Amino acid sequence: MFKKASVLIATLTLVLSACGSSDPVDEKFDPGVQFNAETLMLTPGSTITDVAFNWYADTANGDSAVVNIFDEKDKLVSSTKGNIVAASTGKTAHKVTVSGLKAGTNYKYRVSNDGKNWSYEYNYTTGNTTSFRFASVGDPQLTTGLQDVNSREFSDDQTTAQGWKDTMKKIGDANVNFIAGVGDQVDTAVGGNEAEYQNFLAPPELRSIPLAPAVGNHDVNKLFLYHYNLPNEQTFVPIGNSDQAIVEAVGHYWYLYDNALFVVLNTSAYPASVDEAKPYIARFEATLKAATEANKGKYTWLFVQHHKSTASVAQHLADKDIQYYVQAGFENLMATYKVDFVLAGHDHVYARSFVMTGELPIDQPADRADQSVYNSPNGTLYLTFNTGSGLKYYNIFDPVGLYEKNNVDYPFLFDGTKGSAEYLKGKLPLSTHKNAQEREPEYTIVDVAGNTVKFKVSGTYTGNVVDEFSVTK
């Protein structure tokens, strides 16, 4: 997915600007010393012709942030300056957004910390305007340790780092345009752990495939602020003064990819009541409103990415913070904005909901028929994705592992009853259409072509198809 650049000795045209390319000027160019840019990754820009970059440098030599873009003939097509912010001790974070590229075009790029020395050269391809493919994966939750001892299949060294690399290799081989993350990129919440980010960003595919992260409950420390460059991020006042509260207020953003609008919401917080959940619902609504109004008439499909699934089936399904999100109106909000798909994680299991109507006080399925082909469904499909690294797997109907064993009010179950005790009798939530716990890392490939979206969920090692379905409207 990437290659080392050859030394450039010719005179190149170069322009540096704060917001993108402009008319080039002649300037002598010295390639300097090539290097591996630390924690270099891409995120989607506002549209398919934009892309954002983020990487680390040592404070002593990180006084600039520049990205050079070349076409396939090694002609410089843009050179863009960005911003530098203080990051972890001894590090600066470099953030550059490049706009105005051509759709469906192969490019090469490199980055610089000082405007003199340049990273190795990597490949990047913009999306097409007729169809595209993306991946989604749940909870990589990278550690510096081992995979779940109960895994069906292991990586070669049984580490989560290698498990994540194995999954990313499958995603890269699928030729996706980007990855829609659903949170818990790393494991250590309090204070964070840079070694985990090193593991998360190690796969070489992340130098060529943009990843749009969601904030998970394990991501709530300032390292999240330093490692990502997010498009159209909405600004909210933190509810409290802690680092956790600060990160809970960020990560609400959107991006448009051809005819699909992706809205990313931060559901990492733990409201302790319905009233405490309402300010977070207000943030979600403000983000959805901003995204849909800015892109009115431009999209056919509306996706929401977030972390804490409200339509799960395993050990988190009775959690009270999730209950309060639902009772404060999360699923009703999805219906109001006519969201087609909600992508989530958190529960380390796979689940697909029925088409849900978003009605309150209880979100009801529009139809309980077993379906793998949907034609113009009138509602929202909720997907919960399993771990992408093999860190841990949550069990269905687990009386020991269930986090809230005494919740008498939630979840709502298929037979009209509710609560933890009734669930543990073997009753699935009323939203549950499909569910599976295969105990191996999984990833999902999504093809979007005009009025049809196709999902395929696969195991990283066995290749087993966990679920497959399509939606047309």
mmCIF file of C-alpha atoms in Angstrom, residues 4-354:
data_model
loop_
_atom_site.group_PDB
_atom_site.id
_atom_site.type_symbol
_atom_site.label_atom_id
_atom_site.label_comp_id
_atom_site.label_asym_id
_atom_site.label_seq_id
_atom_site.Cartn_x
_atom_site.Cartn_y
_atom_site.Cartn_z
ATOM 1 C CA LYS A 4 9.652 4.535 -0.650
ATOM 2 C CA ALA A 5 10.022 7.598 -2.822
ATOM 3 C CA SER A 6 12.896 7.990 -5.220
ATOM 4 C CA VAL A 7 15.120 11.013 -4.667
ATOM 5 C CA LEU A 8 13.868 14.027 -6.569
ATOM 6 C CA ILE A 9 16.610 16.207 -7.991
ATOM 7 C CA ALA A 10 14.638 18.167 -10.549
ATOM 8 C CA THR A 11 13.294 21.634 -9.993
ATOM 9 C CA LEU A 12 9.641 21.396 -8.959
ATOM 10 C CA THR A 13 6.951 23.994 -8.820
ATOM 11 C CA LEU A 14 5.909 24.508 -5.246
ATOM 12 C CA VAL A 15 3.293 26.562 -3.499
ATOM 13 C CA LEU A 16 2.557 26.802 0.177
ATOM 14 C CA SER A 17 -0.798 28.031 1.403
ATOM 15 C CA ALA A 18 -2.825 27.741 4.541
ATOM 16 C CA CYS A 19 -5.909 26.265 2.899
ATOM 17 C CA GLY A 20 -4.895 24.453 -0.291
ATOM 18 C CA SER A 21 -3.273 24.761 -3.675
ATOM 19 C CA SER A 22 -3.096 27.920 -5.775
ATOM 20 C CA ASP A 23 -1.132 29.137 -8.803
ATOM 21 C CA PRO A 24 2.347 27.566 -8.587
ATOM 22 C CA VAL A 25 5.565 29.528 -8.312
ATOM 23 C CA ASP A 26 9.033 28.360 -9.317
ATOM 24 C CA GLU A 27 11.168 27.359 -6.381
ATOM 25 C CA LYS A 28 14.219 25.154 -5.930
ATOM 26 C CA PHE A 29 13.312 22.013 -4.018
ATOM 27 C CA ASP A 30 15.592 19.911 -1.825
ATOM 28 C CA PRO A 31 14.161 16.464 -0.950
ATOM 29 C CA GLY A 32 16.181 16.365 2.276
ATOM 30 C CA VAL A 33 16.216 13.186 4.368
ATOM 31 C CA GLN A 34 13.354 10.741 3.926
ATOM 32 C CA PHE A 35 11.732 9.396 7.095
ATOM 33 C CA ASN A 36 8.756 7.536 8.497
ATOM 34 C CA ALA A 37 6.253 10.111 9.707
ATOM 35 C CA GLU A 38 5.179 9.073 13.195
ATOM 36 C CA THR A 39 1.522 7.943 13.605
ATOM 37 C CA LEU A 40 0.700 9.258 10.114
ATOM 38 C CA MET A 41 -2.937 8.668 9.186
ATOM 39 C CA LEU A 42 -5.667 10.030 6.928
ATOM 40 C CA THR A 43 -9.264 10.980 7.670
ATOM 41 C CA PRO A 44 -11.973 11.829 5.144
ATOM 42 C CA GLY A 45 -12.383 15.465 4.183
ATOM 43 C CA SER A 46 -15.702 17.213 3.689
ATOM 44 C CA THR A 47 -16.210 15.551 0.286
ATOM 45 C CA ILE A 48 -14.552 12.877 -1.860
ATOM 46 C CA THR A 49 -12.174 15.476 -3.306
ATOM 47 C CA ASP A 50 -10.806 16.441 0.143
ATOM 48 C CA VAL A 51 -8.578 14.504 2.516
ATOM 49 C CA ALA A 52 -7.138 15.298 5.948
ATOM 50 C CA PHE A 53 -3.753 14.310 7.376
ATOM 51 C CA ASN A 54 -2.484 13.961 10.942
ATOM 52 C CA TRP A 55 0.910 12.933 12.256
ATOM 53 C CA TYR A 56 3.346 13.429 15.128
ATOM 54 C CA ALA A 57 6.826 14.962 15.224
ATOM 55 C CA ASP A 58 9.355 15.601 17.957
ATOM 56 C CA THR A 59 8.894 19.085 19.372
ATOM 57 C CA ALA A 60 12.503 19.973 18.570
ATOM 58 C CA ASN A 61 12.069 19.477 14.822
ATOM 59 C CA GLY A 62 8.343 19.995 14.314
ATOM 60 C CA ASP A 63 8.018 23.648 13.342
ATOM 61 C CA SER A 64 6.048 23.154 10.100
ATOM 62 C CA ALA A 65 3.220 21.020 8.701
ATOM 63 C CA VAL A 66 3.224 20.574 4.934
ATOM 64 C CA VAL A 67 1.696 18.010 2.580
ATOM 65 C CA ASN A 68 2.788 17.673 -1.050
ATOM 66 C CA ILE A 69 0.452 15.932 -3.508
ATOM 67 C CA PHE A 70 1.734 14.486 -6.805
ATOM 68 C CA ASP A 71 -0.046 12.943 -9.770
ATOM 69 C CA GLU A 72 0.917 9.556 -11.232
ATOM 70 C CA LYS A 73 3.619 11.209 -13.337
ATOM 71 C CA ASP A 74 5.242 12.700 -10.225
ATOM 72 C CA LYS A 75 4.066 16.208 -11.078
ATOM 73 C CA LEU A 76 3.401 18.367 -8.039
ATOM 74 C CA VAL A 77 -0.283 19.312 -8.077
ATOM 75 C CA SER A 78 -0.631 20.909 -4.648
ATOM 76 C CA SER A 79 1.375 21.829 -1.575
ATOM 77 C CA THR A 80 -0.588 22.671 1.534
ATOM 78 C CA LYS A 81 0.384 24.045 4.938
ATOM 79 C CA GLY A 82 -1.572 23.219 8.050
ATOM 80 C CA ASN A 83 -1.554 23.658 11.807
ATOM 81 C CA ILE A 84 0.694 22.438 14.603
ATOM 82 C CA VAL A 85 -0.546 21.822 18.146
ATOM 83 C CA ALA A 86 1.243 20.674 21.269
ATOM 84 C CA ALA A 87 0.573 16.999 21.865
ATOM 85 C CA SER A 88 2.052 14.428 24.244
ATOM 86 C CA THR A 89 5.253 15.292 26.098
ATOM 87 C CA GLY A 90 7.962 16.031 23.563
ATOM 88 C CA LYS A 91 5.588 15.739 20.600
ATOM 89 C CA THR A 92 3.661 18.051 18.296
ATOM 90 C CA ALA A 93 0.600 17.048 16.276
ATOM 91 C CA HIS A 94 0.529 18.169 12.649
ATOM 92 C CA LYS A 95 -2.840 18.669 10.936
ATOM 93 C CA VAL A 96 -3.238 19.463 7.239
ATOM 94 C CA THR A 97 -6.380 19.354 5.082
ATOM 95 C CA VAL A 98 -6.037 19.213 1.297
ATOM 96 C CA SER A 99 -9.007 20.283 -0.832
ATOM 97 C CA GLY A 100 -9.859 20.415 -4.506
ATOM 98 C CA LEU A 101 -8.472 17.097 -5.733
ATOM 99 C CA LYS A 102 -10.086 15.301 -8.682
ATOM 100 C CA ALA A 103 -12.545 12.472 -8.093
ATOM 101 C CA GLY A 104 -11.498 8.961 -9.070
ATOM 102 C CA THR A 105 -7.807 9.874 -9.347
ATOM 103 C CA ASN A 106 -4.621 8.197 -8.121
ATOM 104 C CA TYR A 107 -2.215 10.450 -6.232
ATOM 105 C CA LYS A 108 1.008 10.215 -4.256
ATOM 106 C CA TYR A 109 1.769 12.295 -1.209
ATOM 107 C CA ARG A 110 4.424 13.017 1.376
ATOM 108 C CA VAL A 111 4.561 15.154 4.486
ATOM 109 C CA SER A 112 7.142 17.374 6.141
ATOM 110 C CA ASN A 113 7.724 18.502 9.727
ATOM 111 C CA ASP A 114 9.990 21.373 8.741
ATOM 112 C CA GLY A 115 9.436 22.147 5.045
ATOM 113 C CA LYS A 116 12.866 20.689 4.204
ATOM 114 C CA ASN A 117 12.916 16.980 4.997
ATOM 115 C CA TRP A 118 10.135 14.793 3.612
ATOM 116 C CA SER A 119 8.515 11.529 4.550
ATOM 117 C CA TYR A 120 8.452 8.503 2.320
ATOM 118 C CA GLU A 121 5.920 8.648 -0.473
ATOM 119 C CA TYR A 122 2.508 7.036 -0.096
ATOM 120 C CA ASN A 123 -0.439 6.383 -2.392
ATOM 121 C CA TYR A 124 -3.920 7.835 -2.105
ATOM 122 C CA THR A 125 -6.904 7.511 -4.463
ATOM 123 C CA THR A 126 -9.958 9.767 -4.361
ATOM 124 C CA GLY A 127 -13.423 8.198 -4.613
ATOM 125 C CA ASN A 128 -15.619 7.935 -7.684
ATOM 126 C CA THR A 129 -18.843 9.861 -8.120
ATOM 127 C CA THR A 130 -20.778 6.808 -9.358
ATOM 128 C CA SER A 131 -20.147 4.202 -6.639
ATOM 129 C CA PHE A 132 -17.838 3.569 -3.725
ATOM 130 C CA ARG A 133 -16.904 0.987 -1.120
ATOM 131 C CA PHE A 134 -16.121 1.476 2.541
ATOM 132 C CA ALA A 135 -15.367 -0.706 5.549
ATOM 133 C CA SER A 136 -16.643 -0.546 9.082
ATOM 134 C CA VAL A 137 -15.148 -2.307 12.053
ATOM 135 C CA GLY A 138 -15.950 -2.359 15.740
ATOM 136 C CA ASP A 139 -13.733 -1.767 18.767
ATOM 137 C CA PRO A 140 -10.141 -2.420 17.711
ATOM 138 C CA GLN A 141 -9.475 -1.286 21.301
ATOM 139 C CA LEU A 142 -5.753 -1.737 20.817
ATOM 140 C CA THR A 143 -3.732 -2.788 23.821
ATOM 141 C CA THR A 144 -0.087 -3.789 24.165
ATOM 142 C CA GLY A 145 -1.235 -7.277 25.154
ATOM 143 C CA LEU A 146 -3.009 -10.400 23.999
ATOM 144 C CA GLN A 147 -6.256 -11.351 22.319
ATOM 145 C CA ASP A 148 -9.163 -12.988 24.147
ATOM 146 C CA VAL A 149 -8.092 -16.431 25.437
ATOM 147 C CA ASN A 150 -11.438 -17.810 24.224
ATOM 148 C CA SER A 151 -10.842 -16.757 20.623
ATOM 149 C CA ARG A 152 -11.859 -19.195 17.923
ATOM 150 C CA GLU A 153 -8.851 -18.099 15.870
ATOM 151 C CA PHE A 154 -5.711 -16.177 16.877
ATOM 152 C CA SER A 155 -3.147 -13.978 15.193
ATOM 153 C CA ASP A 156 0.326 -15.488 14.821
ATOM 154 C CA ASP A 157 1.553 -14.037 18.100
ATOM 155 C CA GLN A 158 -1.922 -13.824 19.702
ATOM 156 C CA THR A 159 -1.602 -10.052 20.235
ATOM 157 C CA THR A 160 -4.304 -7.505 19.550
ATOM 158 C CA ALA A 161 -1.766 -5.481 17.560
ATOM 159 C CA GLN A 162 -1.259 -8.315 15.073
ATOM 160 C CA GLY A 163 -4.971 -9.126 15.056
ATOM 161 C CA TRP A 164 -5.668 -5.538 14.005
ATOM 162 C CA LYS A 165 -2.996 -5.726 11.307
ATOM 163 C CA ASP A 166 -4.602 -8.926 10.015
ATOM 164 C CA THR A 167 -8.013 -7.277 9.822
ATOM 165 C CA MET A 168 -6.597 -4.173 8.160
ATOM 166 C CA LYS A 169 -4.871 -6.375 5.559
ATOM 167 C CA LYS A 170 -8.274 -7.855 4.625
ATOM 168 C CA ILE A 171 -9.791 -4.378 4.465
ATOM 169 C CA GLY A 172 -6.948 -3.149 2.285
ATOM 170 C CA ASP A 173 -7.288 -6.135 -0.044
ATOM 171 C CA ALA A 174 -10.971 -5.245 -0.469
ATOM 172 C CA ASN A 175 -9.967 -1.910 -2.095
ATOM 173 C CA VAL A 176 -12.144 0.257 0.116
ATOM 174 C CA ASN A 177 -12.201 4.049 -0.168
ATOM 175 C CA PHE A 178 -12.342 4.693 3.591
ATOM 176 C CA ILE A 179 -13.189 3.177 6.976
ATOM 177 C CA ALA A 180 -16.162 4.293 9.086
ATOM 178 C CA GLY A 181 -15.070 3.688 12.667
ATOM 179 C CA VAL A 182 -17.443 3.178 15.587
ATOM 180 C CA GLY A 183 -15.184 3.951 18.530
ATOM 181 C CA ASP A 184 -12.771 2.437 21.036
ATOM 182 C CA GLN A 185 -9.781 2.687 18.768
ATOM 183 C CA VAL A 186 -7.578 2.143 21.850
ATOM 184 C CA ASP A 187 -8.091 0.673 25.299
ATOM 185 C CA THR A 188 -6.700 2.980 28.014
ATOM 186 C CA ALA A 189 -9.269 5.633 28.892
ATOM 187 C CA VAL A 190 -7.797 7.568 31.825
ATOM 188 C CA GLY A 191 -4.716 9.466 30.686
ATOM 189 C CA GLY A 192 -4.350 7.459 27.488
ATOM 190 C CA ASN A 193 -1.445 5.345 26.266
ATOM 191 C CA GLU A 194 0.638 6.400 23.260
ATOM 192 C CA ALA A 195 1.895 2.832 22.777
ATOM 193 C CA GLU A 196 -1.689 1.786 22.034
ATOM 194 C CA TYR A 197 -1.983 4.509 19.397
ATOM 195 C CA GLN A 198 1.286 3.274 17.910
ATOM 196 C CA ASN A 199 -0.312 -0.175 17.586
ATOM 197 C CA PHE A 200 -3.584 1.183 16.254
ATOM 198 C CA LEU A 201 -1.861 3.259 13.574
ATOM 199 C CA ALA A 202 0.771 0.651 12.686
ATOM 200 C CA PRO A 203 -1.009 -1.045 9.740
ATOM 201 C CA PRO A 204 0.459 0.382 6.504
ATOM 202 C CA GLU A 205 -3.022 0.494 4.961
ATOM 203 C CA LEU A 206 -3.805 3.509 7.142
ATOM 204 C CA ARG A 207 -1.329 5.558 5.128
ATOM 205 C CA SER A 208 -3.615 5.171 2.085
ATOM 206 C CA ILE A 209 -7.115 4.540 3.456
ATOM 207 C CA PRO A 210 -8.766 7.365 5.437
ATOM 208 C CA LEU A 211 -10.383 6.358 8.727
ATOM 209 C CA ALA A 212 -13.243 8.358 10.268
ATOM 210 C CA PRO A 213 -13.135 7.653 14.034
ATOM 211 C CA ALA A 214 -15.947 7.868 16.554
ATOM 212 C CA VAL A 215 -15.234 8.615 20.207
ATOM 213 C CA GLY A 216 -15.704 5.514 22.337
ATOM 214 C CA ASN A 217 -15.786 5.295 26.109
ATOM 215 C CA HIS A 218 -12.157 4.100 26.019
ATOM 216 C CA ASP A 219 -11.066 7.082 23.890
ATOM 217 C CA VAL A 220 -11.951 9.845 26.350
ATOM 218 C CA ASN A 221 -8.554 11.424 26.931
ATOM 219 C CA LYS A 222 -6.653 14.180 25.171
ATOM 220 C CA LEU A 223 -4.758 11.796 22.910
ATOM 221 C CA PHE A 224 -7.932 11.671 20.819
ATOM 222 C CA LEU A 225 -7.527 15.408 20.191
ATOM 223 C CA TYR A 226 -3.953 14.946 19.012
ATOM 224 C CA HIS A 227 -4.261 11.956 16.683
ATOM 225 C CA TYR A 228 -7.160 12.905 14.405
ATOM 226 C CA ASN A 229 -8.010 15.706 11.984
ATOM 227 C CA LEU A 230 -11.803 15.810 11.703
ATOM 228 C CA PRO A 231 -13.894 17.586 9.036
ATOM 229 C CA ASN A 232 -16.821 19.870 9.896
ATOM 230 C CA GLU A 233 -16.438 19.287 13.612
ATOM 231 C CA GLN A 234 -19.166 20.927 15.694
ATOM 232 C CA THR A 235 -18.238 22.948 18.786
ATOM 233 C CA PHE A 236 -19.926 22.269 22.133
ATOM 234 C CA VAL A 237 -19.245 23.451 25.680
ATOM 235 C CA PRO A 238 -17.929 20.600 27.872
ATOM 236 C CA ILE A 239 -20.213 19.402 30.648
ATOM 237 C CA GLY A 240 -17.540 19.619 33.369
ATOM 238 C CA ASN A 241 -13.823 20.478 33.497
ATOM 239 C CA SER A 242 -12.136 17.066 33.314
ATOM 240 C CA ASP A 243 -10.201 15.782 30.317
ATOM 241 C CA GLN A 244 -12.961 13.229 29.897
ATOM 242 C CA ALA A 245 -15.622 15.963 29.727
ATOM 243 C CA ILE A 246 -13.529 17.883 27.187
ATOM 244 C CA VAL A 247 -13.285 14.855 24.893
ATOM 245 C CA GLU A 248 -16.968 14.023 25.369
ATOM 246 C CA ALA A 249 -17.723 17.436 23.815
ATOM 247 C CA VAL A 250 -15.687 16.835 20.646
ATOM 248 C CA GLY A 251 -15.906 14.259 17.848
ATOM 249 C CA HIS A 252 -19.268 15.408 16.484
ATOM 250 C CA TYR A 253 -18.723 15.915 12.747
ATOM 251 C CA TRP A 254 -19.845 14.998 9.245
ATOM 252 C CA TYR A 255 -18.536 14.226 5.779
ATOM 253 C CA LEU A 256 -20.221 13.729 2.396
ATOM 254 C CA TYR A 257 -19.034 10.843 0.240
ATOM 255 C CA ASP A 258 -20.678 10.883 -3.192
ATOM 256 C CA ASN A 259 -24.417 10.364 -2.492
ATOM 257 C CA ALA A 260 -24.018 9.339 1.157
ATOM 258 C CA LEU A 261 -23.846 11.643 4.161
ATOM 259 C CA PHE A 262 -22.018 10.333 7.232
ATOM 260 C CA VAL A 263 -22.720 11.962 10.595
ATOM 261 C CA VAL A 264 -20.486 10.969 13.505
ATOM 262 C CA LEU A 265 -21.816 11.381 17.058
ATOM 263 C CA ASN A 266 -20.002 11.078 20.380
ATOM 264 C CA THR A 267 -21.956 8.778 22.708
ATOM 265 C CA SER A 268 -19.029 8.094 25.063
ATOM 266 C CA ALA A 269 -20.551 9.844 28.093
ATOM 267 C CA TYR A 270 -22.358 8.083 30.953
ATOM 268 C CA PRO A 271 -25.519 10.044 31.786
ATOM 269 C CA ALA A 272 -26.967 8.978 35.134
ATOM 270 C CA SER A 273 -30.578 9.860 34.328
ATOM 271 C CA VAL A 274 -32.830 10.818 31.438
ATOM 272 C CA ASP A 275 -32.397 14.482 32.331
ATOM 273 C CA GLU A 276 -28.613 14.103 32.230
ATOM 274 C CA ALA A 277 -28.900 12.465 28.808
ATOM 275 C CA LYS A 278 -30.883 15.337 27.289
ATOM 276 C CA PRO A 279 -27.929 17.750 26.777
ATOM 277 C CA TYR A 280 -26.123 15.012 24.850
ATOM 278 C CA ILE A 281 -29.188 14.393 22.702
ATOM 279 C CA ALA A 282 -29.220 18.138 21.989
ATOM 280 C CA ARG A 283 -25.628 17.863 20.720
ATOM 281 C CA PHE A 284 -26.596 14.968 18.469
ATOM 282 C CA GLU A 285 -29.537 16.888 17.067
ATOM 283 C CA ALA A 286 -27.463 20.014 16.465
ATOM 284 C CA THR A 287 -24.896 17.959 14.548
ATOM 285 C CA LEU A 288 -27.536 16.167 12.476
ATOM 286 C CA LYS A 289 -29.237 19.468 11.707
ATOM 287 C CA ALA A 290 -25.992 21.148 10.637
ATOM 288 C CA ALA A 291 -25.000 18.206 8.457
ATOM 289 C CA THR A 292 -28.339 17.715 6.728
ATOM 290 C CA GLU A 293 -28.913 21.420 6.118
ATOM 291 C CA ALA A 294 -25.413 21.897 4.692
ATOM 292 C CA ASN A 295 -25.966 18.982 2.305
ATOM 293 C CA LYS A 296 -29.631 19.379 1.424
ATOM 294 C CA GLY A 297 -30.384 17.684 -1.894
ATOM 295 C CA LYS A 298 -26.893 16.167 -2.144
ATOM 296 C CA TYR A 299 -27.380 12.753 -0.573
ATOM 297 C CA THR A 300 -29.488 9.627 -1.031
ATOM 298 C CA TRP A 301 -28.261 7.761 2.035
ATOM 299 C CA LEU A 302 -27.765 8.938 5.607
ATOM 300 C CA PHE A 303 -25.414 6.995 7.908
ATOM 301 C CA VAL A 304 -24.761 7.675 11.589
ATOM 302 C CA GLN A 305 -21.579 6.430 13.256
ATOM 303 C CA HIS A 306 -21.351 6.288 17.045
ATOM 304 C CA HIS A 307 -20.103 3.964 19.765
ATOM 305 C CA LYS A 308 -22.643 2.773 22.328
ATOM 306 C CA SER A 309 -25.116 0.635 20.441
ATOM 307 C CA THR A 310 -28.757 1.069 21.442
ATOM 308 C CA ALA A 311 -29.758 -2.099 19.593
ATOM 309 C CA SER A 312 -27.336 -4.643 20.977
ATOM 310 C CA VAL A 313 -27.771 -8.165 22.217
ATOM 311 C CA ALA A 314 -24.930 -9.009 24.647
ATOM 312 C CA GLN A 315 -23.428 -7.826 27.924
ATOM 313 C CA HIS A 316 -23.994 -4.071 27.504
ATOM 314 C CA LEU A 317 -27.634 -4.262 26.414
ATOM 315 C CA ALA A 318 -29.088 -3.439 29.862
ATOM 316 C CA ASP A 319 -26.681 -0.588 30.659
ATOM 317 C CA LYS A 320 -28.511 2.335 32.213
ATOM 318 C CA ASP A 321 -26.565 5.041 30.385
ATOM 319 C CA ILE A 322 -27.729 3.509 27.097
ATOM 320 C CA GLN A 323 -31.260 3.242 28.470
ATOM 321 C CA TYR A 324 -31.226 6.961 29.293
ATOM 322 C CA TYR A 325 -29.982 7.859 25.806
ATOM 323 C CA VAL A 326 -32.896 5.908 24.350
ATOM 324 C CA GLN A 327 -35.483 7.351 26.736
ATOM 325 C CA ALA A 328 -34.173 10.882 26.101
ATOM 326 C CA GLY A 329 -34.844 10.376 22.394
ATOM 327 C CA PHE A 330 -31.808 8.926 20.596
ATOM 328 C CA GLU A 331 -33.740 6.513 18.393
ATOM 329 C CA ASN A 332 -36.556 9.002 17.896
ATOM 330 C CA LEU A 333 -33.915 11.428 16.599
ATOM 331 C CA MET A 334 -32.736 8.836 14.064
ATOM 332 C CA ALA A 335 -36.313 8.546 12.810
ATOM 333 C CA THR A 336 -36.885 12.304 12.715
ATOM 334 C CA TYR A 337 -33.839 12.810 10.481
ATOM 335 C CA LYS A 338 -34.681 9.714 8.409
ATOM 336 C CA VAL A 339 -31.367 8.021 9.123
ATOM 337 C CA ASP A 340 -30.987 4.878 7.024
ATOM 338 C CA PHE A 341 -28.218 3.092 8.942
ATOM 339 C CA VAL A 342 -26.785 3.473 12.447
ATOM 340 C CA LEU A 343 -23.335 1.891 12.813
ATOM 341 C CA ALA A 344 -22.133 1.153 16.355
ATOM 342 C CA GLY A 345 -19.932 -1.082 18.499
ATOM 343 C CA HIS A 346 -19.236 -1.213 22.253
ATOM 344 C CA ASP A 347 -20.758 -4.674 22.852
ATOM 345 C CA HIS A 348 -18.142 -6.838 21.048
ATOM 346 C CA VAL A 349 -20.789 -8.909 19.272
ATOM 347 C CA TYR A 350 -22.600 -8.745 15.937
ATOM 348 C CA ALA A 351 -26.246 -7.718 15.712
ATOM 349 C CA ARG A 352 -28.563 -6.419 12.990
ATOM 350 C CA SER A 353 -31.885 -4.891 13.973
ATOM 351 C CA PHE A 354 -35.217 -5.026 12.279
#
